[in-house]
mmCIF file of N, CA and C and ligand atoms in Angstrom:
data_model
loop_
_atom_site.group_PDB
_atom_site.id
_atom_site.type_symbol
_atom_site.label_atom_id
_atom_site.label_comp_id
_atom_site.label_asym_id
_atom_site.label_seq_id
_atom_site.Cartn_x
_atom_site.Cartn_y
_atom_site.Cartn_z
ATOM 1 N N UNK O 151 89.488 96.851 86.815
ATOM 2 C CA UNK O 151 90.317 96.041 86.324
ATOM 3 C C UNK O 151 92.009 96.548 86.632
ATOM 4 N N UNK O 152 92.269 98.076 86.296
ATOM 5 C CA UNK O 152 93.193 98.310 86.659
ATOM 6 C C UNK O 152 93.188 98.771 88.300
ATOM 7 N N UNK O 153 93.949 98.524 89.175
ATOM 8 C CA UNK O 153 94.116 98.577 90.782
ATOM 9 C C UNK O 153 94.018 100.359 90.780
ATOM 10 N N UNK O 154 94.989 100.928 90.184
ATOM 11 C CA UNK O 154 95.002 102.304 89.869
ATOM 12 C C UNK O 154 94.162 103.544 90.281
ATOM 13 N N UNK O 155 92.909 102.687 89.766
ATOM 14 C CA UNK O 155 91.994 104.027 89.316
ATOM 15 C C UNK O 155 91.128 103.516 91.157
ATOM 16 N N UNK O 156 91.278 102.389 91.429
ATOM 17 C CA UNK O 156 90.763 102.235 92.823
ATOM 18 C C UNK O 156 91.720 102.935 94.136
ATOM 19 N N UNK O 157 92.814 103.165 93.747
ATOM 20 C CA UNK O 157 93.609 103.806 94.983
ATOM 21 C C UNK O 157 93.485 105.259 95.335
ATOM 22 N N UNK O 158 93.434 105.592 96.754
ATOM 23 C CA UNK O 158 92.967 106.520 96.998
ATOM 24 C C UNK O 158 93.879 107.818 96.154
ATOM 25 N N UNK O 159 93.390 108.784 95.837
ATOM 26 C CA UNK O 159 94.651 109.731 94.803
ATOM 27 C C UNK O 159 95.713 110.481 95.528
ATOM 28 N N UNK O 160 95.372 110.249 97.125
ATOM 29 C CA UNK O 160 96.407 111.558 97.610
ATOM 30 C C UNK O 160 97.384 110.284 97.946
ATOM 31 N N UNK O 161 97.637 108.982 98.081
ATOM 32 C CA UNK O 161 98.455 108.022 97.925
ATOM 33 C C UNK O 161 99.341 108.369 96.649
ATOM 34 N N UNK O 162 99.015 108.289 95.350
ATOM 35 C CA UNK O 162 99.644 108.318 94.106
ATOM 36 C C UNK O 162 100.453 110.033 94.472
ATOM 37 N N UNK O 163 99.715 111.037 94.630
ATOM 38 C CA UNK O 163 100.319 112.084 94.603
ATOM 39 C C UNK O 163 101.991 112.062 95.619
ATOM 40 N N UNK O 164 101.573 111.721 96.808
ATOM 41 C CA UNK O 164 102.266 111.421 97.469
ATOM 42 C C UNK O 164 104.265 110.571 97.279
ATOM 43 N N UNK O 165 103.672 109.583 96.323
ATOM 44 C CA UNK O 165 104.822 108.905 95.982
ATOM 45 C C UNK O 165 105.735 109.846 94.831
ATOM 46 N N UNK O 166 105.138 110.114 93.756
ATOM 47 C CA UNK O 166 105.502 110.876 93.258
ATOM 48 C C UNK O 166 106.160 112.188 93.812
ATOM 49 N N UNK O 167 105.438 112.809 94.901
ATOM 50 C CA UNK O 167 106.088 113.754 95.338
ATOM 51 C C UNK O 167 107.617 113.704 96.092
ATOM 52 N N UNK O 168 107.508 112.261 96.769
ATOM 53 C CA UNK O 168 108.968 111.325 97.357
ATOM 54 C C UNK O 168 110.050 111.635 96.359
ATOM 55 N N UNK O 169 109.453 111.084 95.230
ATOM 56 C CA UNK O 169 110.865 110.600 94.183
ATOM 57 C C UNK O 169 111.225 111.748 93.351
ATOM 58 N N UNK O 170 110.704 112.495 93.355
ATOM 59 C CA UNK O 170 111.168 113.956 92.709
ATOM 60 C C UNK O 170 111.041 115.639 93.428
ATOM 61 N N UNK O 171 111.405 115.007 94.717
ATOM 62 C CA UNK O 171 112.323 115.872 95.526
ATOM 63 C C UNK O 171 113.585 116.337 95.121
ATOM 64 N N UNK O 172 114.212 117.798 95.262
ATOM 65 C CA UNK O 172 115.243 117.980 94.342
ATOM 66 C C UNK O 172 116.185 117.807 95.882
ATOM 67 N N UNK O 173 117.681 117.800 95.444
ATOM 68 C CA UNK O 173 118.736 117.692 96.341
ATOM 69 C C UNK O 173 118.981 118.857 96.883
ATOM 70 N N UNK O 174 119.488 118.415 98.381
ATOM 71 C CA UNK O 174 119.799 120.267 99.382
ATOM 72 C C UNK O 174 120.960 120.763 98.299
ATOM 73 N N UNK O 175 121.159 122.022 98.301
ATOM 74 C CA UNK O 175 121.430 123.024 97.476
ATOM 75 C C UNK O 175 122.694 123.782 98.325
ATOM 76 N N UNK O 176 123.504 123.438 98.017
ATOM 77 C CA UNK O 176 124.929 124.273 98.580
ATOM 78 C C UNK O 176 125.297 125.617 97.640
ATOM 79 N N UNK O 177 125.883 126.853 98.219
ATOM 80 C CA UNK O 177 126.520 128.082 97.380
ATOM 81 C C UNK O 177 128.010 127.625 97.712
ATOM 82 N N UNK O 178 128.408 127.704 96.538
ATOM 83 C CA UNK O 178 129.835 128.082 96.394
ATOM 84 C C UNK O 178 130.058 129.280 96.734
ATOM 85 N N UNK O 179 130.729 129.819 98.013
ATOM 86 C CA UNK O 179 131.483 131.155 97.892
ATOM 87 C C UNK O 179 132.583 131.539 98.056
ATOM 88 N N UNK O 180 133.394 132.375 97.171
ATOM 89 C CA UNK O 180 134.497 132.619 97.279
ATOM 90 C C UNK O 180 135.113 133.561 98.208
ATOM 91 N N UNK O 181 136.008 133.908 98.835
ATOM 92 C CA UNK O 181 136.401 134.846 99.701
ATOM 93 C C UNK O 181 137.854 135.815 99.031
ATOM 94 N N UNK O 182 138.004 136.945 99.720
ATOM 95 C CA UNK O 182 138.448 138.205 99.544
ATOM 96 C C UNK O 182 139.872 137.578 100.129
ATOM 97 N N UNK O 183 141.044 137.638 98.953
ATOM 98 C CA UNK O 183 142.595 138.208 99.796
ATOM 99 C C UNK O 183 143.348 139.346 99.233
ATOM 100 N N UNK O 184 144.485 139.440 100.085
ATOM 101 C CA UNK O 184 145.042 140.100 99.335
ATOM 102 C C UNK O 184 145.957 140.178 98.308
ATOM 103 N N UNK O 185 146.102 139.258 98.170
ATOM 104 C CA UNK O 185 147.404 138.718 97.160
ATOM 105 C C UNK O 185 146.932 138.403 95.833
ATOM 106 N N UNK O 186 145.435 137.134 96.075
ATOM 107 C CA UNK O 186 145.492 136.783 94.617
ATOM 108 C C UNK O 186 145.217 138.316 93.608
ATOM 109 N N UNK O 187 146.050 137.930 92.661
ATOM 110 C CA UNK O 187 145.545 138.838 91.420
ATOM 111 C C UNK O 187 143.921 138.692 90.998
ATOM 112 N N UNK O 188 143.652 140.016 90.669
ATOM 113 C CA UNK O 188 141.884 139.999 90.081
ATOM 114 C C UNK O 188 141.748 139.449 88.834
ATOM 115 N N UNK O 189 142.809 139.198 87.974
ATOM 116 C CA UNK O 189 142.646 138.871 86.497
ATOM 117 C C UNK O 189 142.535 136.997 86.530
ATOM 118 N N UNK O 190 143.584 136.687 87.683
ATOM 119 C CA UNK O 190 143.661 135.018 88.342
ATOM 120 C C UNK O 190 142.272 134.972 88.652
ATOM 121 N N UNK O 191 141.332 135.467 89.250
ATOM 122 C CA UNK O 191 139.854 135.564 90.101
ATOM 123 C C UNK O 191 138.836 135.441 89.030
ATOM 124 N N UNK O 192 139.057 136.052 88.015
ATOM 125 C CA UNK O 192 138.013 136.223 87.286
ATOM 126 C C UNK O 192 138.118 135.171 86.137
ATOM 127 N N UNK O 193 139.334 134.459 85.644
ATOM 128 C CA UNK O 193 139.517 133.557 85.050
ATOM 129 C C UNK O 193 139.355 132.036 85.667
ATOM 130 N N UNK O 194 139.423 132.274 86.946
ATOM 131 C CA UNK O 194 138.899 130.593 87.944
ATOM 132 C C UNK O 194 137.222 131.208 87.540
ATOM 133 N N UNK O 195 136.630 132.281 87.451
ATOM 134 C CA UNK O 195 135.542 132.002 87.866
ATOM 135 C C UNK O 195 135.151 131.975 86.133
ATOM 136 N N UNK O 196 135.653 132.021 85.526
ATOM 137 C CA UNK O 196 134.891 131.525 83.661
ATOM 138 C C UNK O 196 135.594 130.189 83.522
ATOM 139 N N UNK O 197 136.491 130.001 84.006
ATOM 140 C CA UNK O 197 137.134 128.230 84.097
ATOM 141 C C UNK O 197 136.151 127.437 84.933
ATOM 142 N N UNK O 198 135.889 127.527 85.917
ATOM 143 C CA UNK O 198 135.087 126.657 86.704
ATOM 144 C C UNK O 198 133.604 126.384 86.990
ATOM 145 N N UNK O 199 133.168 127.891 86.755
ATOM 146 C CA UNK O 199 131.974 128.591 87.297
ATOM 147 C C UNK O 199 130.895 128.819 85.646
ATOM 148 N N UNK O 200 131.855 128.749 85.160
ATOM 149 C CA UNK O 200 130.986 128.933 83.412
ATOM 150 C C UNK O 200 130.616 130.417 83.682
ATOM 151 N N UNK O 201 131.190 131.085 84.354
ATOM 152 C CA UNK O 201 130.826 132.423 83.771
ATOM 153 C C UNK O 201 131.396 133.374 82.859
ATOM 154 N N UNK O 202 130.467 134.120 82.352
ATOM 155 C CA UNK O 202 130.845 135.399 81.226
ATOM 156 C C UNK O 202 132.066 136.071 81.851
ATOM 157 N N UNK O 203 132.768 136.673 80.763
ATOM 158 C CA UNK O 203 133.757 137.741 81.382
ATOM 159 C C UNK O 203 133.011 138.588 82.332
ATOM 160 N N UNK O 204 132.036 139.630 81.581
ATOM 161 C CA UNK O 204 131.047 140.192 82.347
ATOM 162 C C UNK O 204 130.903 140.182 83.916
ATOM 163 N N UNK O 205 130.118 138.857 83.387
ATOM 164 C CA UNK O 205 129.779 137.959 84.827
ATOM 165 C C UNK O 205 130.773 137.806 85.858
ATOM 166 N N UNK O 206 131.704 137.290 85.107
ATOM 167 C CA UNK O 206 133.394 136.639 86.393
ATOM 168 C C UNK O 206 133.783 138.302 87.285
ATOM 169 N N UNK O 207 133.841 139.204 86.289
ATOM 170 C CA UNK O 207 134.437 140.555 86.604
ATOM 171 C C UNK O 207 133.710 141.043 87.525
ATOM 172 N N UNK O 208 132.486 141.108 87.772
ATOM 173 C CA UNK O 208 131.385 141.270 88.801
ATOM 174 C C UNK O 208 131.161 140.787 89.857
ATOM 175 N N UNK O 209 131.508 139.387 89.926
ATOM 176 C CA UNK O 209 131.573 138.678 90.847
ATOM 177 C C UNK O 209 132.644 139.348 91.815
ATOM 178 N N UNK O 210 134.296 139.083 91.174
ATOM 179 C CA UNK O 210 135.184 139.332 91.641
ATOM 180 C C UNK O 210 135.397 140.853 91.897
ATOM 181 N N UNK O 211 134.610 141.538 91.509
ATOM 182 C CA UNK O 211 134.904 143.121 92.295
ATOM 183 C C UNK O 211 133.639 142.935 93.729
ATOM 184 N N UNK O 212 132.878 142.589 93.779
ATOM 185 C CA UNK O 212 131.480 142.185 94.354
ATOM 186 C C UNK O 212 132.727 141.652 95.414
ATOM 187 N N UNK O 213 133.408 140.435 95.782
ATOM 188 C CA UNK O 213 134.468 140.009 96.797
ATOM 189 C C UNK O 213 135.366 140.880 97.148
ATOM 190 N N UNK O 214 136.308 141.453 96.031
ATOM 191 C CA UNK O 214 136.969 142.517 96.599
ATOM 192 C C UNK O 214 136.312 143.202 97.403
ATOM 193 N N UNK O 215 135.187 143.732 97.526
ATOM 194 C CA UNK O 215 134.733 144.877 98.082
ATOM 195 C C UNK O 215 133.661 144.514 99.735
ATOM 196 N N UNK O 216 133.458 143.480 98.723
ATOM 197 C CA UNK O 216 132.536 143.317 100.446
ATOM 198 C C UNK O 216 133.161 142.031 100.902
ATOM 199 N N UNK O 217 134.148 140.948 100.491
ATOM 200 C CA UNK O 217 134.956 140.078 101.137
ATOM 201 C C UNK O 217 134.243 138.773 100.414
ATOM 202 N N UNK O 218 133.271 138.544 100.204
ATOM 203 C CA UNK O 218 132.921 137.276 99.793
ATOM 204 C C UNK O 218 131.795 137.571 98.814
ATOM 205 N N UNK O 219 131.672 136.274 97.880
ATOM 206 C CA UNK O 219 130.740 136.386 96.670
ATOM 207 C C UNK O 219 129.910 134.711 96.777
ATOM 208 N N UNK O 220 128.940 134.568 95.551
ATOM 209 C CA UNK O 220 128.161 133.534 95.468
ATOM 210 C C UNK O 220 128.896 133.400 94.140
ATOM 211 N N UNK O 221 129.798 131.638 94.082
ATOM 212 C CA UNK O 221 130.057 131.657 92.523
ATOM 213 C C UNK O 221 129.095 131.042 91.569
ATOM 214 N N UNK O 222 127.763 130.291 92.363
ATOM 215 C CA UNK O 222 126.778 129.240 92.140
ATOM 216 C C UNK O 222 126.769 128.544 92.717
ATOM 217 N N UNK O 223 125.153 127.806 92.586
ATOM 218 C CA UNK O 223 124.830 126.828 93.576
ATOM 219 C C UNK O 223 124.362 125.610 92.778
ATOM 220 N N UNK O 224 124.416 124.508 94.163
ATOM 221 C CA UNK O 224 125.018 123.295 93.383
ATOM 222 C C UNK O 224 124.247 121.955 94.289
ATOM 223 N N UNK O 225 124.577 120.808 93.648
ATOM 224 C CA UNK O 225 124.338 119.708 94.519
ATOM 225 C C UNK O 225 125.735 120.000 95.648
ATOM 226 N N UNK O 226 125.337 118.892 96.631
ATOM 227 C CA UNK O 226 126.417 118.463 97.465
ATOM 228 C C UNK O 226 127.991 118.053 96.835
ATOM 229 N N UNK O 227 127.874 117.410 96.111
ATOM 230 C CA UNK O 227 128.893 116.454 95.404
ATOM 231 C C UNK O 227 129.780 117.349 94.235
ATOM 232 N N UNK O 228 128.470 118.169 93.568
ATOM 233 C CA UNK O 228 129.331 119.316 92.241
ATOM 234 C C UNK O 228 129.854 120.408 93.323
ATOM 235 N N UNK O 229 129.281 120.816 94.008
ATOM 236 C CA UNK O 229 129.629 122.186 94.814
ATOM 237 C C UNK O 229 130.984 121.616 95.434
ATOM 238 N N UNK O 230 131.460 120.731 95.999
ATOM 239 C CA UNK O 230 132.575 120.699 96.911
ATOM 240 C C UNK O 230 133.499 119.635 95.727
ATOM 241 N N UNK O 231 133.714 119.178 94.845
ATOM 242 C CA UNK O 231 134.146 119.199 93.944
ATOM 243 C C UNK O 231 134.628 120.585 93.242
ATOM 244 N N UNK O 232 133.762 121.692 93.136
ATOM 245 C CA UNK O 232 134.071 122.806 92.340
ATOM 246 C C UNK O 232 135.458 123.303 93.514
ATOM 247 N N UNK O 233 135.027 123.141 95.074
ATOM 248 C CA UNK O 233 136.113 124.076 95.622
ATOM 249 C C UNK O 233 137.112 123.447 95.814
ATOM 250 N N UNK O 234 137.478 121.683 95.470
ATOM 251 C CA UNK O 234 138.893 121.263 95.613
ATOM 252 C C UNK O 234 139.524 121.447 94.299
ATOM 253 N N UNK O 235 138.766 121.749 92.943
ATOM 254 C CA UNK O 235 138.961 121.656 91.672
ATOM 255 C C UNK O 235 139.943 123.321 92.513
ATOM 256 N N UNK O 236 139.163 124.529 92.570
ATOM 257 C CA UNK O 236 139.626 125.599 92.435
ATOM 258 C C UNK O 236 141.044 125.534 93.455
ATOM 259 N N UNK O 237 141.082 125.175 94.722
ATOM 260 C CA UNK O 237 141.858 125.054 95.705
ATOM 261 C C UNK O 237 142.966 124.507 95.308
ATOM 262 N N UNK O 238 143.325 123.073 94.241
ATOM 263 C CA UNK O 238 144.228 122.602 94.045
ATOM 264 C C UNK O 238 144.365 123.485 92.658
ATOM 265 N N UNK O 239 143.931 124.140 91.996
ATOM 266 C CA UNK O 239 144.534 125.198 91.017
ATOM 267 C C UNK O 239 145.534 126.456 91.493
ATOM 268 N N UNK O 240 144.631 126.916 92.600
ATOM 269 C CA UNK O 240 145.103 128.323 93.167
ATOM 270 C C UNK O 240 146.891 127.992 93.509
ATOM 271 N N UNK O 241 146.035 126.422 94.259
ATOM 272 C CA UNK O 241 147.571 126.348 94.761
ATOM 273 C C UNK O 241 148.632 125.745 94.070
ATOM 274 N N UNK O 242 148.642 125.330 93.047
ATOM 275 C CA UNK O 242 149.513 124.964 91.689
ATOM 276 C C UNK O 242 150.171 126.121 91.302
ATOM 277 N N UNK O 243 149.529 127.284 91.801
ATOM 278 C CA UNK O 243 149.940 128.497 90.862
ATOM 279 C C UNK O 243 150.454 129.620 91.981
ATOM 280 N N UNK O 244 150.216 129.200 93.748
ATOM 281 C CA UNK O 244 150.848 129.843 94.457
ATOM 282 C C UNK O 244 150.488 131.176 94.743
ATOM 283 N N UNK O 245 148.763 130.709 94.316
ATOM 284 C CA UNK O 245 147.945 131.907 94.988
ATOM 285 C C UNK O 245 147.211 131.149 96.159
ATOM 286 N N UNK O 246 146.636 131.826 96.957
ATOM 287 C CA UNK O 246 146.104 132.057 98.344
ATOM 288 C C UNK O 246 144.718 131.767 98.406
ATOM 289 N N UNK O 247 144.067 131.931 96.987
ATOM 290 C CA UNK O 247 142.735 132.232 97.122
ATOM 291 C C UNK O 247 141.488 131.108 97.394
ATOM 292 N N UNK O 248 140.725 131.109 98.238
ATOM 293 C CA UNK O 248 139.974 130.209 98.816
ATOM 294 C C UNK O 248 138.633 130.195 98.437
ATOM 295 N N UNK O 249 138.141 129.145 98.016
ATOM 296 C CA UNK O 249 136.163 129.090 98.362
ATOM 297 C C UNK O 249 135.512 128.027 99.050
ATOM 298 N N UNK O 250 134.419 128.397 99.591
ATOM 299 C CA UNK O 250 133.641 127.423 100.602
ATOM 300 C C UNK O 250 132.525 126.786 100.068
ATOM 301 N N UNK O 251 131.945 126.049 101.215
ATOM 302 C CA UNK O 251 130.284 125.824 100.726
ATOM 303 C C UNK O 251 129.840 126.251 101.956
ATOM 304 N N UNK O 252 128.430 126.938 101.618
ATOM 305 C CA UNK O 252 127.177 127.466 102.905
ATOM 306 C C UNK O 252 126.035 126.444 102.174
ATOM 307 N N UNK O 253 125.460 125.760 102.844
ATOM 308 C CA UNK O 253 123.922 125.464 102.675
ATOM 309 C C UNK O 253 122.941 126.653 102.148
ATOM 310 N N UNK O 254 122.505 126.085 101.023
ATOM 311 C CA UNK O 254 121.504 127.097 100.081
ATOM 312 C C UNK O 254 120.442 127.351 100.732
ATOM 313 N N UNK O 255 119.914 125.986 101.175
ATOM 314 C CA UNK O 255 117.986 125.637 101.493
ATOM 315 C C UNK O 255 117.820 126.572 102.828
ATOM 316 N N UNK O 256 116.807 127.151 102.897
ATOM 317 C CA UNK O 256 116.359 127.619 104.189
ATOM 318 C C UNK O 256 115.920 126.499 105.362
ATOM 319 N N UNK O 257 115.744 126.600 106.575
ATOM 320 C CA UNK O 257 115.393 125.865 107.203
ATOM 321 C C UNK O 257 116.262 124.449 107.764
HETATM 322 N N1 TYC I 861 141.576 141.181 96.783
HETATM 323 C C1 TYC I 861 142.650 140.914 95.716
HETATM 324 C C2 TYC I 861 143.229 142.223 94.961
HETATM 325 O O1 TYC I 861 143.167 142.943 95.050
HETATM 326 C C3 TYC I 861 141.412 140.495 94.621
HETATM 327 C C4 TYC I 861 140.627 139.310 94.785
HETATM 328 C C5 TYC I 861 139.441 139.052 94.634
HETATM 329 C C6 TYC I 861 141.300 138.542 95.866
HETATM 330 C C7 TYC I 861 138.500 138.405 94.604
HETATM 331 C C8 TYC I 861 140.788 137.117 95.764
HETATM 332 O O2 TYC I 861 138.189 136.216 95.602
HETATM 333 C C9 TYC I 861 139.071 137.388 95.415
HETATM 334 N N2 TYC I 861 144.405 141.525 93.964
#
């Protein structure tokens, strides 16, 4: 009666896989500069990336010492909107803080 039972099982599996394939992910990378106050960077990491104060402080220090660090990993629309929000928030307060996108997926 049902046509499903007569379908080759591999066709069903392929269709489900294509429907649930995850979107490409992007890292939001925070860049160091010599002028933005450390407290402001910690505040941005808490406000826009949902970090605890401990995590925000750790990421801020990593960026300060190593030049860059990952704030979070998101689908493209969310990642680019976080970058734009941070740029606008920092610029409105005369800080040169910058973050950029980087593809997170291999290949
Ligand atoms: N280097 C800055 C300072 O010494 C602090 C800082 C940390 C700035 C992280 C930007 O993404 C940054 N005030």
